[in-house]
PDB file of C-alpha atoms in Angstrom:
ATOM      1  CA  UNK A   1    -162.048  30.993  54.688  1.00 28.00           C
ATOM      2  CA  UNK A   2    -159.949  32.682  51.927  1.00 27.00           C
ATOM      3  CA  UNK A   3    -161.465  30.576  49.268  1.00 32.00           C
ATOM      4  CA  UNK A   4    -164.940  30.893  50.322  1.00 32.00           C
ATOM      5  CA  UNK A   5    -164.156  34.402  50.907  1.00 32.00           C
ATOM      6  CA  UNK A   6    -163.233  34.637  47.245  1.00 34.00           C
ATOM      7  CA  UNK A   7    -165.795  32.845  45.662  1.00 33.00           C
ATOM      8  CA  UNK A   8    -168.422  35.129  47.166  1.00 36.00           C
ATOM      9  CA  UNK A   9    -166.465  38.346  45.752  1.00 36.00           C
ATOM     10  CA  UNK A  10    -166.380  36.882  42.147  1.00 39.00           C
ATOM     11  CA  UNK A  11    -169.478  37.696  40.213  1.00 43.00           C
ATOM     12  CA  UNK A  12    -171.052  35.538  38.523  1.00 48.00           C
ATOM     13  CA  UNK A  13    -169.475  34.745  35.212  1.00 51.00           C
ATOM     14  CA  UNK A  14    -170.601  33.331  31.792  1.00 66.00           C
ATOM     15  CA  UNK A  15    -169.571  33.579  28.952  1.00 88.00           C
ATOM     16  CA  UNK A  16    -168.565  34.594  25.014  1.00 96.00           C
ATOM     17  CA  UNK A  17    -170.705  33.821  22.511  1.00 98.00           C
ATOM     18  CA  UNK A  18    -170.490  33.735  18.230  1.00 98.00           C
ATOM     19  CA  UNK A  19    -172.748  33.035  15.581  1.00 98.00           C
ATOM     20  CA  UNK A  20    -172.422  32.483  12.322  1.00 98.00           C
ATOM     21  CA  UNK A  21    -174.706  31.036   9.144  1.00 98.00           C
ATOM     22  CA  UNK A  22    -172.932  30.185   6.165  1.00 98.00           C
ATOM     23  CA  UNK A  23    -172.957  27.650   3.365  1.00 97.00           C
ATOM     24  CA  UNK A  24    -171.153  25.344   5.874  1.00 98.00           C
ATOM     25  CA  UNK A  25    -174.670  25.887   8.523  1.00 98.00           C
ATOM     26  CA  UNK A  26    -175.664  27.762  11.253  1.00 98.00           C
ATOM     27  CA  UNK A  27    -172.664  27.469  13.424  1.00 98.00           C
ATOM     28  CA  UNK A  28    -173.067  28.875  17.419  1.00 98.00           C
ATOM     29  CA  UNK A  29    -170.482  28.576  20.157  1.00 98.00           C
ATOM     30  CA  UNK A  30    -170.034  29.823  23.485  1.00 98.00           C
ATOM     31  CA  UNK A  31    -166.945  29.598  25.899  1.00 97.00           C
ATOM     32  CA  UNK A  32    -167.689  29.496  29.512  1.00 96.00           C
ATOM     33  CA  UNK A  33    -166.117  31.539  31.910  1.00 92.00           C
ATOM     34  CA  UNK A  34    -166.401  30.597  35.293  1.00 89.00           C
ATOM     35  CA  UNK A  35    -165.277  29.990  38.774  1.00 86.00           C
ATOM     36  CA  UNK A  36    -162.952  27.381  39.568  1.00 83.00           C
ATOM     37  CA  UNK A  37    -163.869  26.503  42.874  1.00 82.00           C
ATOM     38  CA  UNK A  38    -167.324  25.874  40.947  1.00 82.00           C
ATOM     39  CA  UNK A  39    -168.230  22.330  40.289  1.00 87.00           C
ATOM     40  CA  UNK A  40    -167.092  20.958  37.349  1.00 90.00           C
ATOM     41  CA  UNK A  41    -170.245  20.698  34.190  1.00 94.00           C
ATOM     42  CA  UNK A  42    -171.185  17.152  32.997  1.00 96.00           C
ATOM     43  CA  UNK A  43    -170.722  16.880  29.214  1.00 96.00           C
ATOM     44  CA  UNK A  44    -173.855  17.345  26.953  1.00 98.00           C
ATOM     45  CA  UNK A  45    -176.303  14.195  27.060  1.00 96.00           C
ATOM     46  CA  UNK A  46    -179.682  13.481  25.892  1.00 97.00           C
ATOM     47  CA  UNK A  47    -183.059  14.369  27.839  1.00 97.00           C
ATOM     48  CA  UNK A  48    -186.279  12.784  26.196  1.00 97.00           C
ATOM     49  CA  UNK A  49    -189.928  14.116  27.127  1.00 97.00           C
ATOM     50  CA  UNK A  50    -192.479  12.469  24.564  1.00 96.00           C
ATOM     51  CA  UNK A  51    -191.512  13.898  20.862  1.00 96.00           C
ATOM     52  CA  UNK A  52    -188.952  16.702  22.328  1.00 98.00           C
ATOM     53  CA  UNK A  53    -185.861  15.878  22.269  1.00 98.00           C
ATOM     54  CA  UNK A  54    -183.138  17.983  24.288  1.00 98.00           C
ATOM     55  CA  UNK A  55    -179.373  17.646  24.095  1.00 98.00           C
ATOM     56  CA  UNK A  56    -176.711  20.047  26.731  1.00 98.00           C
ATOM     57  CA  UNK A  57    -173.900  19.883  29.080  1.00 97.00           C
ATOM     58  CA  UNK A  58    -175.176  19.984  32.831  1.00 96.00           C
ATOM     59  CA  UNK A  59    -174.066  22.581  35.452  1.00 91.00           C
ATOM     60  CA  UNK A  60    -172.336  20.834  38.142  1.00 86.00           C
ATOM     61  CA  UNK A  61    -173.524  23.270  40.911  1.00 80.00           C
ATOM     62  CA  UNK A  62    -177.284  23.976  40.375  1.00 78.00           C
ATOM     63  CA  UNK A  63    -177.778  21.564  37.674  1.00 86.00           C
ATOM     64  CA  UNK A  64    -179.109  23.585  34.887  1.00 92.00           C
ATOM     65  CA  UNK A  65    -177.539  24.582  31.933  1.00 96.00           C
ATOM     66  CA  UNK A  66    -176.002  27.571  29.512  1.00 95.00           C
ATOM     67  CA  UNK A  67    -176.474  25.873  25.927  1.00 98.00           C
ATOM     68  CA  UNK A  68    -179.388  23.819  24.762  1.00 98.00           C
ATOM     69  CA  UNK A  69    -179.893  22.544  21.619  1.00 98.00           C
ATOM     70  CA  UNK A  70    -183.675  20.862  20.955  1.00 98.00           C
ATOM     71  CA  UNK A  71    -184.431  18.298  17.858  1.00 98.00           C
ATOM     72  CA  UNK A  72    -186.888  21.224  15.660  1.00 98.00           C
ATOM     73  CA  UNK A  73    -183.061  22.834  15.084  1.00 98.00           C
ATOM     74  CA  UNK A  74    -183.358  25.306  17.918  1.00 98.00           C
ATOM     75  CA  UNK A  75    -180.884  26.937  20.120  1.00 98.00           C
ATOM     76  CA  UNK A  76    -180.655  28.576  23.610  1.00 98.00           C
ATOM     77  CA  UNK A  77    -177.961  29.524  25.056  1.00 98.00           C
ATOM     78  CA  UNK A  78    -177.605  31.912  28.582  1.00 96.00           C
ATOM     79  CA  UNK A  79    -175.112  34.620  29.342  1.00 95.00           C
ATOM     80  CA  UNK A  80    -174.773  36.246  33.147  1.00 90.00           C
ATOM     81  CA  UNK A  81    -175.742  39.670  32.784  1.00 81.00           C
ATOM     82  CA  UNK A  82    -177.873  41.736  30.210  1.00 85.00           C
ATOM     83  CA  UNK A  83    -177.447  45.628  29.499  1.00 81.00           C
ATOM     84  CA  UNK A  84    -174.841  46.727  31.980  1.00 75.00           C
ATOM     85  CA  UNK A  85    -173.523  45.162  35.080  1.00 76.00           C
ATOM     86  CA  UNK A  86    -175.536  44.908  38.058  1.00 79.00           C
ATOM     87  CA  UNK A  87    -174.666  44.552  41.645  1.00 77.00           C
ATOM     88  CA  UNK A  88    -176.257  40.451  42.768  1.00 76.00           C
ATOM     89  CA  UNK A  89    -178.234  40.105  45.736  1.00 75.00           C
ATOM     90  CA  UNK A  90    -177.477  37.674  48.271  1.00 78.00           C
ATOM     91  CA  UNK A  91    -180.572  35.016  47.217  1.00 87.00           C
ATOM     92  CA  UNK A  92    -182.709  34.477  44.135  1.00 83.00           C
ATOM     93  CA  UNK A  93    -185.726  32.434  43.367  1.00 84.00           C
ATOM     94  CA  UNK A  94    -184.236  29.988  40.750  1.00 85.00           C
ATOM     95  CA  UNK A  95    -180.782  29.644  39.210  1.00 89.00           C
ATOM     96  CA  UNK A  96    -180.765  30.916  35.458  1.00 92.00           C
ATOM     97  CA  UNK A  97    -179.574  27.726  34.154  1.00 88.00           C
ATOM     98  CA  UNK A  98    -182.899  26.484  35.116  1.00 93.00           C
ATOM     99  CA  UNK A  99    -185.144  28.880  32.501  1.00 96.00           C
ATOM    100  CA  UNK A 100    -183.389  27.495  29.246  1.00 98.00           C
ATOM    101  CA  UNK A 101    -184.393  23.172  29.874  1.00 97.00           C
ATOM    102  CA  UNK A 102    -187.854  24.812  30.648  1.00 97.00           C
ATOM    103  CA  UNK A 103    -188.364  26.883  28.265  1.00 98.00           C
ATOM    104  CA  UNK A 104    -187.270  24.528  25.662  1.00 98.00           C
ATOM    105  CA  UNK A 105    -189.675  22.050  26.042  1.00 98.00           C
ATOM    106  CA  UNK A 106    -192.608  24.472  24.660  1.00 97.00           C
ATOM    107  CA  UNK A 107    -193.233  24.606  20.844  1.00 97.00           C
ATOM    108  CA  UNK A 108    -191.747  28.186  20.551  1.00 98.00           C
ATOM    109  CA  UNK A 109    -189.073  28.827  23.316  1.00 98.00           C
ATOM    110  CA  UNK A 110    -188.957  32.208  22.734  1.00 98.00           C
ATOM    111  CA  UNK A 111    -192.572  32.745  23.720  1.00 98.00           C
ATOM    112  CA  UNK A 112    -192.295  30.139  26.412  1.00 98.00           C
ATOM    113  CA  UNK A 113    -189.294  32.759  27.893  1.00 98.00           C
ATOM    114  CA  UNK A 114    -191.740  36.131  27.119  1.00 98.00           C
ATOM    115  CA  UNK A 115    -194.554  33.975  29.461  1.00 97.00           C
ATOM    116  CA  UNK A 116    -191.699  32.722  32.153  1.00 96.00           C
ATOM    117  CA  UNK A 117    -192.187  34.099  35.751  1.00 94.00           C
ATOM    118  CA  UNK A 118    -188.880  35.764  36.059  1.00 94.00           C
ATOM    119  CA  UNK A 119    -189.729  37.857  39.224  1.00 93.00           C
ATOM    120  CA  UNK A 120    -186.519  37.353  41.568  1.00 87.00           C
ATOM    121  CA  UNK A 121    -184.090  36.104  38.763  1.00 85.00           C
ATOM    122  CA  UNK A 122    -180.964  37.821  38.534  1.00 87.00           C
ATOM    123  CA  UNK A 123    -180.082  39.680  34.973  1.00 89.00           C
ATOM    124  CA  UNK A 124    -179.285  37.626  31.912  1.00 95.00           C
ATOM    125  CA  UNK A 125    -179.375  37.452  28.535  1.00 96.00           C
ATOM    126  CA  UNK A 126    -180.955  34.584  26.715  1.00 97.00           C
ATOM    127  CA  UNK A 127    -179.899  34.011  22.725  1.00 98.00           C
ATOM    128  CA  UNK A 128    -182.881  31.963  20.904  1.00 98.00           C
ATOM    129  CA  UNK A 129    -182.546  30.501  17.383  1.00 98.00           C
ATOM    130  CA  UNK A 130    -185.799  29.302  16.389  1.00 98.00           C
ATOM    131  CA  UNK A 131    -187.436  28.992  12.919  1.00 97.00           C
ATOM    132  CA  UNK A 132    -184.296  30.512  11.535  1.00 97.00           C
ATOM    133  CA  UNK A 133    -184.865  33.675  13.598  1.00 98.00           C
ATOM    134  CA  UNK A 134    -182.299  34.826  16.023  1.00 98.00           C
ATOM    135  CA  UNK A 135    -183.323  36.845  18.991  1.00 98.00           C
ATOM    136  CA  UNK A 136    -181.305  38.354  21.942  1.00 98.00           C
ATOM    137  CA  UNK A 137    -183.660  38.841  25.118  1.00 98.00           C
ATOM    138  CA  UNK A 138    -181.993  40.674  27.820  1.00 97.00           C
ATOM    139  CA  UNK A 139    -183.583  40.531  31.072  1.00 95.00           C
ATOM    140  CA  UNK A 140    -182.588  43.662  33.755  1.00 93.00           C
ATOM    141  CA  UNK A 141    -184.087  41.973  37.091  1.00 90.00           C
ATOM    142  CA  UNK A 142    -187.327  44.365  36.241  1.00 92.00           C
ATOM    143  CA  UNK A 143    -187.994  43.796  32.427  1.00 96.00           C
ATOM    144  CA  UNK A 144    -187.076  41.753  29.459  1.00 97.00           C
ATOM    145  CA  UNK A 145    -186.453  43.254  26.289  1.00 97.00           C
ATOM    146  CA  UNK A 146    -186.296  41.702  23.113  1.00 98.00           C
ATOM    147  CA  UNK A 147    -184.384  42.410  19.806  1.00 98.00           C
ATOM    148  CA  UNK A 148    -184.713  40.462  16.782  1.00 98.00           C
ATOM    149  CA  UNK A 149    -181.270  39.714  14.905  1.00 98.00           C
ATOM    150  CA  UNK A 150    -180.306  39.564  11.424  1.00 98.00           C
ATOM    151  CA  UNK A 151    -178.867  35.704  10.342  1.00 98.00           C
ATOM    152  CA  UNK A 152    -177.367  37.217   7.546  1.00 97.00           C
ATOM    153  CA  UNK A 153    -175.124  39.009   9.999  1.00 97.00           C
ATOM    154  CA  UNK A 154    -172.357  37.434  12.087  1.00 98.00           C
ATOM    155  CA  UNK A 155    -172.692  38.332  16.060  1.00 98.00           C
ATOM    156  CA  UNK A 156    -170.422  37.867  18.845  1.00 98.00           C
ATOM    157  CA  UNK A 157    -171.843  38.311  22.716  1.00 97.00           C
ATOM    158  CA  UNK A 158    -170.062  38.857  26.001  1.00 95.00           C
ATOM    159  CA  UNK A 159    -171.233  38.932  29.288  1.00 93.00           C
ATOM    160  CA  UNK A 160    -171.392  42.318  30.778  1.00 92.00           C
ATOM    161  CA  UNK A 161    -170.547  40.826  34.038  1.00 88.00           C
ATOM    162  CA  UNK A 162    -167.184  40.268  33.098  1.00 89.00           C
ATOM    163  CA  UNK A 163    -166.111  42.536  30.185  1.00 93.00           C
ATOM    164  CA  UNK A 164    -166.640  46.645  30.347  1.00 92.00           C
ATOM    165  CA  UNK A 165    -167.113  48.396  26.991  1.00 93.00           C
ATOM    166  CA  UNK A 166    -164.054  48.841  25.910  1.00 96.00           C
ATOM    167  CA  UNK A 167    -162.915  44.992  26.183  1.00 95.00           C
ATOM    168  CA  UNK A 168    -166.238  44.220  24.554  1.00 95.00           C
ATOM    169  CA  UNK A 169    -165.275  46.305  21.794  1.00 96.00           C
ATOM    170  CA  UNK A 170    -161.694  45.072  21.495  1.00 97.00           C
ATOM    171  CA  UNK A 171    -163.525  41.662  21.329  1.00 97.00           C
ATOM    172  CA  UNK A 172    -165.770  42.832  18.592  1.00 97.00           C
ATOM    173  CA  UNK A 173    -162.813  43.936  16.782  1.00 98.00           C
ATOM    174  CA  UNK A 174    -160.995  40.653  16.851  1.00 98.00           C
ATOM    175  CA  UNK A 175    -164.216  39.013  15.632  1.00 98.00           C
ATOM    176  CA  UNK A 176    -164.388  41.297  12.687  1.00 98.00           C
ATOM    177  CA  UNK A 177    -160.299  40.954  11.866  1.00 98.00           C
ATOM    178  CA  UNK A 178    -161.156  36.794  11.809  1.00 98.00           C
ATOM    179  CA  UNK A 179    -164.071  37.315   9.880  1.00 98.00           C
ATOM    180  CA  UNK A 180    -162.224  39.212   6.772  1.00 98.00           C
ATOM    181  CA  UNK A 181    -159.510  36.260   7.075  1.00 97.00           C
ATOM    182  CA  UNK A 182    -162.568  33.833   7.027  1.00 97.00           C
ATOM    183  CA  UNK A 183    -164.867  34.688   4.759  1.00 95.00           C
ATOM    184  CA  UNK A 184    -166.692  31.400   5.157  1.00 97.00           C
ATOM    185  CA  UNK A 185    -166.013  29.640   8.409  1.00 98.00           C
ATOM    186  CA  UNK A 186    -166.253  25.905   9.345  1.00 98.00           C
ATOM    187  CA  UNK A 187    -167.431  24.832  12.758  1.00 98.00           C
ATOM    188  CA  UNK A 188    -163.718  23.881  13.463  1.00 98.00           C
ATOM    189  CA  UNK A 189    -162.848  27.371  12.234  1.00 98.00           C
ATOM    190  CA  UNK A 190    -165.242  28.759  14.887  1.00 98.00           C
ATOM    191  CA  UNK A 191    -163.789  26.690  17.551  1.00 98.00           C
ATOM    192  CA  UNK A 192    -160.652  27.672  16.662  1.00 98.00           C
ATOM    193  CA  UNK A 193    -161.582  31.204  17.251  1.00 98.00           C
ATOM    194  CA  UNK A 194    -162.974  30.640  20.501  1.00 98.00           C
ATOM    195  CA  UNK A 195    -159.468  28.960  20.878  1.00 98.00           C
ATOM    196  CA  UNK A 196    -157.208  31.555  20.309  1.00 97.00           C
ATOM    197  CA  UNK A 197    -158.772  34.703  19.906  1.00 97.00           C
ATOM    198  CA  UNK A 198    -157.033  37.435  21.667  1.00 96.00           C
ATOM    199  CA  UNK A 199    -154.766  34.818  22.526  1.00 95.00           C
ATOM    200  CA  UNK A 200    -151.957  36.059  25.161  1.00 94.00           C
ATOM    201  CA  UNK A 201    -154.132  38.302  26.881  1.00 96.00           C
ATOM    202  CA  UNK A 202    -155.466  36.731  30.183  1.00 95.00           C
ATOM    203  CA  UNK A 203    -157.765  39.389  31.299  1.00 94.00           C
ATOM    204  CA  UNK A 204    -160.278  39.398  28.040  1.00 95.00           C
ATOM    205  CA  UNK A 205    -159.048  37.293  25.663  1.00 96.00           C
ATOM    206  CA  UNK A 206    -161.353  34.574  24.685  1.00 97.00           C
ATOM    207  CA  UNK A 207    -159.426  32.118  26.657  1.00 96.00           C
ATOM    208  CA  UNK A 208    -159.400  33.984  29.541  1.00 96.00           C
ATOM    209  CA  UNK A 209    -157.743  33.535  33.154  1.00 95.00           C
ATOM    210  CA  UNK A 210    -157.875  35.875  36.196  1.00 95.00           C
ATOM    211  CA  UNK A 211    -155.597  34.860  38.564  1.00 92.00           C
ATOM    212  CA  UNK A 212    -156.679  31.305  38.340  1.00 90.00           C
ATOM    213  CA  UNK A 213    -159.507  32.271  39.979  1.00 92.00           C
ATOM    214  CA  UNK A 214    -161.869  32.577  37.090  1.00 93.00           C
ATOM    215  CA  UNK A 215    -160.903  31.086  33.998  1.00 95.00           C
ATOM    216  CA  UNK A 216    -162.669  29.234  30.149  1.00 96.00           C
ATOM    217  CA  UNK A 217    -163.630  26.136  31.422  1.00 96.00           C
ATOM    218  CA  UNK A 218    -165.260  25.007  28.389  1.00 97.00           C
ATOM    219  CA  UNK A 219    -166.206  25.642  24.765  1.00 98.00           C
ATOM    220  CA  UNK A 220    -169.348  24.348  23.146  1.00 98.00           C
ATOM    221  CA  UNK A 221    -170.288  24.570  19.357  1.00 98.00           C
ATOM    222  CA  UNK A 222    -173.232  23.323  17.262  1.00 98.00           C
ATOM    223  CA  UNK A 223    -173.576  23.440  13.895  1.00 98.00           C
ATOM    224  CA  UNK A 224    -176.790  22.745  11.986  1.00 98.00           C
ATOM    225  CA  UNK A 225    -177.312  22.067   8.758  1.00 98.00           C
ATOM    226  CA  UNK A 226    -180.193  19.996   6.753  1.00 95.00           C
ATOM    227  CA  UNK A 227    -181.338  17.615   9.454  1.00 96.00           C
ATOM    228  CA  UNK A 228    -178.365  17.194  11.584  1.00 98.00           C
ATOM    229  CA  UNK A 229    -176.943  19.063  14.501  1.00 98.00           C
ATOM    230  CA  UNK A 230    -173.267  18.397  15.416  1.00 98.00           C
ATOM    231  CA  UNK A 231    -172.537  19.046  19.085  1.00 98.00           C
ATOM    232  CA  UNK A 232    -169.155  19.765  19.942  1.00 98.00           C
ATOM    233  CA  UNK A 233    -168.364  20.588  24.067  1.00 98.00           C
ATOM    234  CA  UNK A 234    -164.546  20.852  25.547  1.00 98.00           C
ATOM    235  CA  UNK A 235    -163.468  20.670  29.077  1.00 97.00           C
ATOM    236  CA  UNK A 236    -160.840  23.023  29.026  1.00 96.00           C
ATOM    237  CA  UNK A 237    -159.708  22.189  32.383  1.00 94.00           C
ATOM    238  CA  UNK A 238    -159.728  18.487  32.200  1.00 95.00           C
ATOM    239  CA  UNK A 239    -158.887  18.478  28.698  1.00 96.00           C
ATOM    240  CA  UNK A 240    -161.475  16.367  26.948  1.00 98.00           C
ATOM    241  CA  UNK A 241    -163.822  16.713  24.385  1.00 98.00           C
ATOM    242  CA  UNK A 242    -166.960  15.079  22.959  1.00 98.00           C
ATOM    243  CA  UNK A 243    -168.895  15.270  19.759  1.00 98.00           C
ATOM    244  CA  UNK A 244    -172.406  14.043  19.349  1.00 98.00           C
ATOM    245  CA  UNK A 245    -175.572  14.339  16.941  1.00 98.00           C
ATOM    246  CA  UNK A 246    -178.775  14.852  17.248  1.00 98.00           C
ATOM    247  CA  UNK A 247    -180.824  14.147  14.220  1.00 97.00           C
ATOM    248  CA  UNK A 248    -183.403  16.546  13.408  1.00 98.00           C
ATOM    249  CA  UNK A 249    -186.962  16.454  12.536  1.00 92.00           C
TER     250      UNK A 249
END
């Protein structure tokens, strides 16, 4: 009873997100913060569907996924919450996780998302990197709103869900301090940050752990550059990683 009784209380989680294009590629990677009781992900692996080629870790509960990367160089990848945090309801039509493998499989994902039915989905935001644009679509359980990002500019995303506006901030400010000490940063670099950034501090550090309750379980990075994506994914719980490539075309 007490740990069903505190799954329920604990929102919905998900996650921290960077991106960065440099010399070295477009480099994007996302830690996921989640329940523990939840099942544990699968590690990425390939789905084929004629010419489209999709590569991400699975959700081990409802099977879908929070990163996605797709063999034209794309990117999705989902974070619980959009503007401000929201009170969930009890039931919803499909699980998030679901919209991103669907999505994907259309020429442009980010019009494939702007035509998705998502009456009775609870609030996200979606990040698409498509055609070397980046958007951030933040959907508010009544309408989705859509803001086009520079790639010149480094970003850094965290789920209002889990972090108020003054840890958000905090987090932007670490970002920025790595950035000046990393003028041009590697994938590994990136990782690295998603490692140790605000290291020490459980509550909202990147690496973050509540009580054992809700905790990182994973990192994931990609990095794309010429014709090549490198997937990275770490199960920071079982303490294993992968890295895989998807060639692109």
């Amino acid at each position: 009873l007490w740990c069903s009784s505190l799954y329920n209380k604990i929102q919905a989680a998900m996650c921290t997100v960077s991106f960065v294009a440099n010399a070295n590629g477009v480099i994007i990677t996302s830690n996921r913060d989640e329940k523990k009781l939840r099942l544990p992900a699968l590690p990425p692996k390939e789905f084929i569907n004629g010419n489209v080629h999709l590569m991400y870790p699975v959700d081990g509960h409802a099977g879908g996924t929070w990163f996605i990367i797709k063999n034209d160089g794309s990117v999705g990848i989902l974070l619980n919450g959009a503007i401000a945090a929201h009170a969930p309801k009890s039931n919803y039509r499909i699980s998030r996780g679901k919209i991103l493998p669907e999505i994907f499989l259309q020429k442009n994902p980010l019009v494939a998302l702007q035509n998705f039915d998502l009456s009775n989905v609870e609030n996200c935001t979606i990040l698409i990197y498509y055609n070397n644009q980046l958007h951030a679509c933040r959907w508010n359980g009544e309408q989705l709103f859509v803001e086009a990002l520079s790639i010149n500019q480094a970003h850094i995303f965290s789920s209002v869900t889990l972090y108020n506006n003054s840890m958000i901030e905090e987090r932007e400010n670490w970002f920025s301090s790595w950035l000046a000490d990393n003028l041009e940063p590697t994938q590994q670099d990136c990782i690295a940050f998603h490692e140790n950034g605000g290291k020490g501090n459980d509550h909202y550090g990147l690496q973050m752990n509540r009580e054992n309750a809700l905790l990182t379980v994973s990192v994931t990075s990609v990095k794309i550059k010429d014709n090549n994506a490198i997937l990275f994914y770490k199960d920071c719980v079982a303490n294993t990683t992968t890295t895989q490539q998807m060639v692109l075309n």
